[in-house]
C-alpha positions as a printed Julia matrix, in Angstrom:
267×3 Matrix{Float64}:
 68.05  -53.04  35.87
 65.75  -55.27  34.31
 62.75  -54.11  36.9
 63.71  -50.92  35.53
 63.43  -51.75  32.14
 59.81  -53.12  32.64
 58.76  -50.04  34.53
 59.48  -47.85  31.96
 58.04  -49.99  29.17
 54.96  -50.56  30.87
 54.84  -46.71  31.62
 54.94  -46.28  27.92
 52.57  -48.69  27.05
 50.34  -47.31  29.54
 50.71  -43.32  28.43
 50.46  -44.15  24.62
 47.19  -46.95  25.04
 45.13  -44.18  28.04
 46.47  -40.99  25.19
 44.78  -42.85  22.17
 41.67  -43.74  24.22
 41.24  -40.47  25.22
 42.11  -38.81  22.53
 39.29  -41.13  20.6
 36.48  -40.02  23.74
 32.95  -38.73  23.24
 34.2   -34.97  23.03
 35.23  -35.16  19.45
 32.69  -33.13  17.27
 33.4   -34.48  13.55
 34.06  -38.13  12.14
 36.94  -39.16  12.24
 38.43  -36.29  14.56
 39.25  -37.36  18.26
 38.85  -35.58  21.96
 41.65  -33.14  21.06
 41.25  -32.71  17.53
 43.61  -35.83  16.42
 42.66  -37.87  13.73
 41.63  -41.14  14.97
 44.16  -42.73  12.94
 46.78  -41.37  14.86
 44.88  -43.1   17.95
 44.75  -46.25  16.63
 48.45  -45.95  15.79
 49.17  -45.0   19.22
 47.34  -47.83  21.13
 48.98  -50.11  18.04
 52.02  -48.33  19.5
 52.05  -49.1   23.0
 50.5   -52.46  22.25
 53.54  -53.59  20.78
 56.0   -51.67  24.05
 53.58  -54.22  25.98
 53.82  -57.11  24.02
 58.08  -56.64  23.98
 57.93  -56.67  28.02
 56.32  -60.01  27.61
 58.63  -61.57  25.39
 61.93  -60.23  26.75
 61.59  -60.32  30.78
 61.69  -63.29  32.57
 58.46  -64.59  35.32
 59.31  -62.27  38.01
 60.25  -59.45  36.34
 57.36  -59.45  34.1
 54.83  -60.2   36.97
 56.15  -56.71  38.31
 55.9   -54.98  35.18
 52.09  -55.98  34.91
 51.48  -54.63  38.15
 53.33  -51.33  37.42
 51.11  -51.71  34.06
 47.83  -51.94  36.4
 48.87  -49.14  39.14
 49.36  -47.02  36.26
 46.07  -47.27  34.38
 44.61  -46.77  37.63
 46.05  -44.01  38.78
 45.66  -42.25  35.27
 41.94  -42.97  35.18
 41.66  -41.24  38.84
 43.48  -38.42  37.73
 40.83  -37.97  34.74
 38.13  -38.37  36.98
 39.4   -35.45  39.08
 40.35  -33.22  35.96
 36.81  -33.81  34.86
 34.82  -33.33  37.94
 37.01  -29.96  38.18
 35.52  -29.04  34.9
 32.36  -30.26  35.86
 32.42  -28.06  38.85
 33.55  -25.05  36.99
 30.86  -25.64  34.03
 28.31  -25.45  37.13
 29.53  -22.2   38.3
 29.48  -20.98  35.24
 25.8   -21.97  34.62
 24.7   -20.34  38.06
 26.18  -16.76  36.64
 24.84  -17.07  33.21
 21.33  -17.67  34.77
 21.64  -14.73  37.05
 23.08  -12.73  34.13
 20.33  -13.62  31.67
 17.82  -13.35  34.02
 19.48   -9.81  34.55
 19.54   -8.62  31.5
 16.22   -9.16  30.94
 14.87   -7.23  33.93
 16.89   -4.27  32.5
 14.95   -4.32  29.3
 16.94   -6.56  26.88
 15.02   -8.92  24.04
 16.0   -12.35  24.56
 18.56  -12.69  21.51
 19.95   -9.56  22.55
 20.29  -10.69  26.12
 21.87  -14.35  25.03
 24.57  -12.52  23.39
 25.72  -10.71  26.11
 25.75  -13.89  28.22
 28.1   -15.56  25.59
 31.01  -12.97  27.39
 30.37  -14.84  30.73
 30.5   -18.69  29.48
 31.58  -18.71  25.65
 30.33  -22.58  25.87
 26.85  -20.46  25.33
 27.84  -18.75  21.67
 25.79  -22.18  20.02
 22.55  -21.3   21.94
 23.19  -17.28  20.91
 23.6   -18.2   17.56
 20.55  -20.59  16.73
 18.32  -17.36  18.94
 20.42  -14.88  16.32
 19.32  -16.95  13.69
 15.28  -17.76  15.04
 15.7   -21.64  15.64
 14.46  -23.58  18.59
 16.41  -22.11  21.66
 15.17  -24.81  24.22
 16.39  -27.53  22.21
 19.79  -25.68  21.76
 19.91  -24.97  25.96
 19.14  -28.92  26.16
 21.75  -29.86  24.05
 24.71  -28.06  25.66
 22.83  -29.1   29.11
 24.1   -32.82  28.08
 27.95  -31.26  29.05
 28.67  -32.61  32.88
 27.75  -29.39  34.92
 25.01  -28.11  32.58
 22.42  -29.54  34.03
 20.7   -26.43  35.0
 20.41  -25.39  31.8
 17.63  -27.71  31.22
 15.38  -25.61  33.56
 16.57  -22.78  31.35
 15.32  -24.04  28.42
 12.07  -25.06  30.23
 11.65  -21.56  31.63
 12.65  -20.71  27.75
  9.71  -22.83  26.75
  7.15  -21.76  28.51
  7.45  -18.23  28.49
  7.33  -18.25  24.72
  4.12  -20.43  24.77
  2.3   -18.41  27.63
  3.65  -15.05  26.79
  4.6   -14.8   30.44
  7.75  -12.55  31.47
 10.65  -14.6   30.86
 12.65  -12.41  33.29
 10.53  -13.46  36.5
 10.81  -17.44  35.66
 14.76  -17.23  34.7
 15.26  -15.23  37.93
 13.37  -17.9   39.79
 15.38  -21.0   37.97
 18.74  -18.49  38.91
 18.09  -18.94  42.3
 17.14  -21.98  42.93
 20.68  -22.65  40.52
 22.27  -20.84  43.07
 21.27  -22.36  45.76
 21.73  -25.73  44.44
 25.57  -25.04  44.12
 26.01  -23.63  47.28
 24.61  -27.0   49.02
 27.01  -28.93  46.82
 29.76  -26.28  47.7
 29.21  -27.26  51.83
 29.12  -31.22  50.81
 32.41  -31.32  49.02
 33.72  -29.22  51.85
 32.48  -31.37  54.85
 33.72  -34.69  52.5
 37.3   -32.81  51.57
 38.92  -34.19  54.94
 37.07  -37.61  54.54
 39.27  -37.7   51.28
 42.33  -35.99  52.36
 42.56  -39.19  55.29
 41.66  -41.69  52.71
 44.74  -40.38  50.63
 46.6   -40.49  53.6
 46.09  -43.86  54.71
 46.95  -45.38  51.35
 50.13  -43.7   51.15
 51.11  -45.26  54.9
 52.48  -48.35  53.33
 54.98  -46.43  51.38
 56.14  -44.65  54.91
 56.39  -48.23  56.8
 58.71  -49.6   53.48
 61.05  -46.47  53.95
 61.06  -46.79  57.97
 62.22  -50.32  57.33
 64.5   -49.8   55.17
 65.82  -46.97  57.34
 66.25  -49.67  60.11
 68.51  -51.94  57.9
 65.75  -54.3   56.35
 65.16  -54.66  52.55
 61.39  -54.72  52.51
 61.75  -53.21  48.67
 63.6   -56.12  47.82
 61.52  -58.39  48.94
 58.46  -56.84  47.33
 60.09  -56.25  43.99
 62.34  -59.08  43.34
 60.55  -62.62  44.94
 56.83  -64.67  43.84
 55.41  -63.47  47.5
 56.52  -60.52  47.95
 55.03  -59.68  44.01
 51.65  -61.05  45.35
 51.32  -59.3   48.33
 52.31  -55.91  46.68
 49.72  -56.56  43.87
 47.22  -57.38  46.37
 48.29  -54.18  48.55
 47.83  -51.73  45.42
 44.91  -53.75  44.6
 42.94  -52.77  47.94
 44.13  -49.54  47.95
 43.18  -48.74  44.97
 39.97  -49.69  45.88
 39.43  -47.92  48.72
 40.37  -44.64  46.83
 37.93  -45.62  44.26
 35.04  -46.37  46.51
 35.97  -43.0   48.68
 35.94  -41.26  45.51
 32.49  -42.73  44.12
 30.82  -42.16  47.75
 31.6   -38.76  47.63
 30.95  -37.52  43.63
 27.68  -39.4   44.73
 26.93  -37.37  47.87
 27.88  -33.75  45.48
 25.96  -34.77  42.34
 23.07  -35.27  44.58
């Protein structure tokens, strides 16, 4: 029971610390205000929160117990962080589509006769996440800047070339349609080379998955043939050491799977 008792602490711990740190992330756009529109007093109080769930587990369990509970602590943060990382690089990869069809939109509109505020507008109905840049052209501020700005968001790097393309066709009086058509395509194209990538490194990943979820398969198979390999793992010094040190490389081999392959996309 006890091992039960420090799982779920630790679980708590874990949730309330990773929700007030992310909460608290870069995303929040006024002092004081968090990722998801918390105060960031209600952050703090959460990580004070789960800091004290932690520091309980520490006082009430005994050696073993708590050694297990640390570990369940560590597999936790670990797997929370690489679900973020995958929730992010999904919007990452969405914000990148999106990009690609405002660019062939704009450059669209344009060709058909459309001023440039006129055309931004209509663009806003294919990525909201462009009303800013429609607004400050509604308005006769510096569009470039605005494009670079919301180019900082992961995925919206192609907006940069926008906003050159932008830049130069106000200076030069050149026809912004033929420049923003050219920067569309070579968006395109761009996204589907990092569409193939992610599909030739998807079964790389799926088998990486896999193999780290083998262990768990051998510990049921033996305990199917009358051993108790759980027991062992959960309850004594060695067995607490070689399960921290199996999660540990696991872990890691996820991790560096994971890092060579957002490498090989973002490329």
């Amino acid at each position: 029971m006890s091992a039960w008792v420090a799982a779920v602490s630790t679980g708590l711990a874990v949730w309330l610390l990773l929700a007030g740190s992310a909460a608290s992330g870069r995303r929040g756009d006024r002092p004081g205000v968090g990722r998801f529109g918390h105060p960031r007093g209600v952050d703090a109080r959460s990580g004070l929160v789960g800091a004290v769930c932690a520091g309980g587990v520490v006082v009430v369990l005994d050696g073993t117990t708590l050694a297990f509970g640390l570990i369940a602590l560590a597999a936790a943060a670990a797997g929370w962080q690489m679900l973020l990382r995958a929730r992010l690089r999904r919007e990452a990869t969405a914000t990148a589509q999106s990009v690609v069809e405002v660019c062939e939109a704009l450059a669209g509109e344009l060709r058909a006769g459309q001023p440039p505020q006129a055309a931004l507008a209509r663009c806003v109905e294919v990525w909201p996440a462009l009303e800013p840049v429609a607004t400050a052209a509604g308005l006769g501020a510096d569009v470039p800047s605005a494009l670079r700005r919301l180019a900082a968001v992961p995925g919206a790097a192609g907006l940069g070339e926008v906003a050159a393309a932008w830049q130069v066709s106000q200076r030069s009086g050149g026809t912004m349609a033929l420049a923003l058509a050219r920067v569309a395509d070579g968006a395109r194209r761009r996204r589907t080379t990092q569409q193939l990538v992610a599909s030739e490194l998807a079964s790389a990943q799926a088998t990486a998955r896999l193999v780290a979820l083998l262990p768990v398969v051998v510990l049921a198979m033996g305990s199917g043939l009358g051993g108790d390999p759980w027991g062992f793992l959960l309850t004594t010094p060695a067995g607490l050491v070689c399960l921290g040190a199996g999660l540990a490389l696991a872990l890691a081999g996820l991790f560096w799977i994971e890092r060579i392959a957002s490498a090989a996309v973002d490329r």
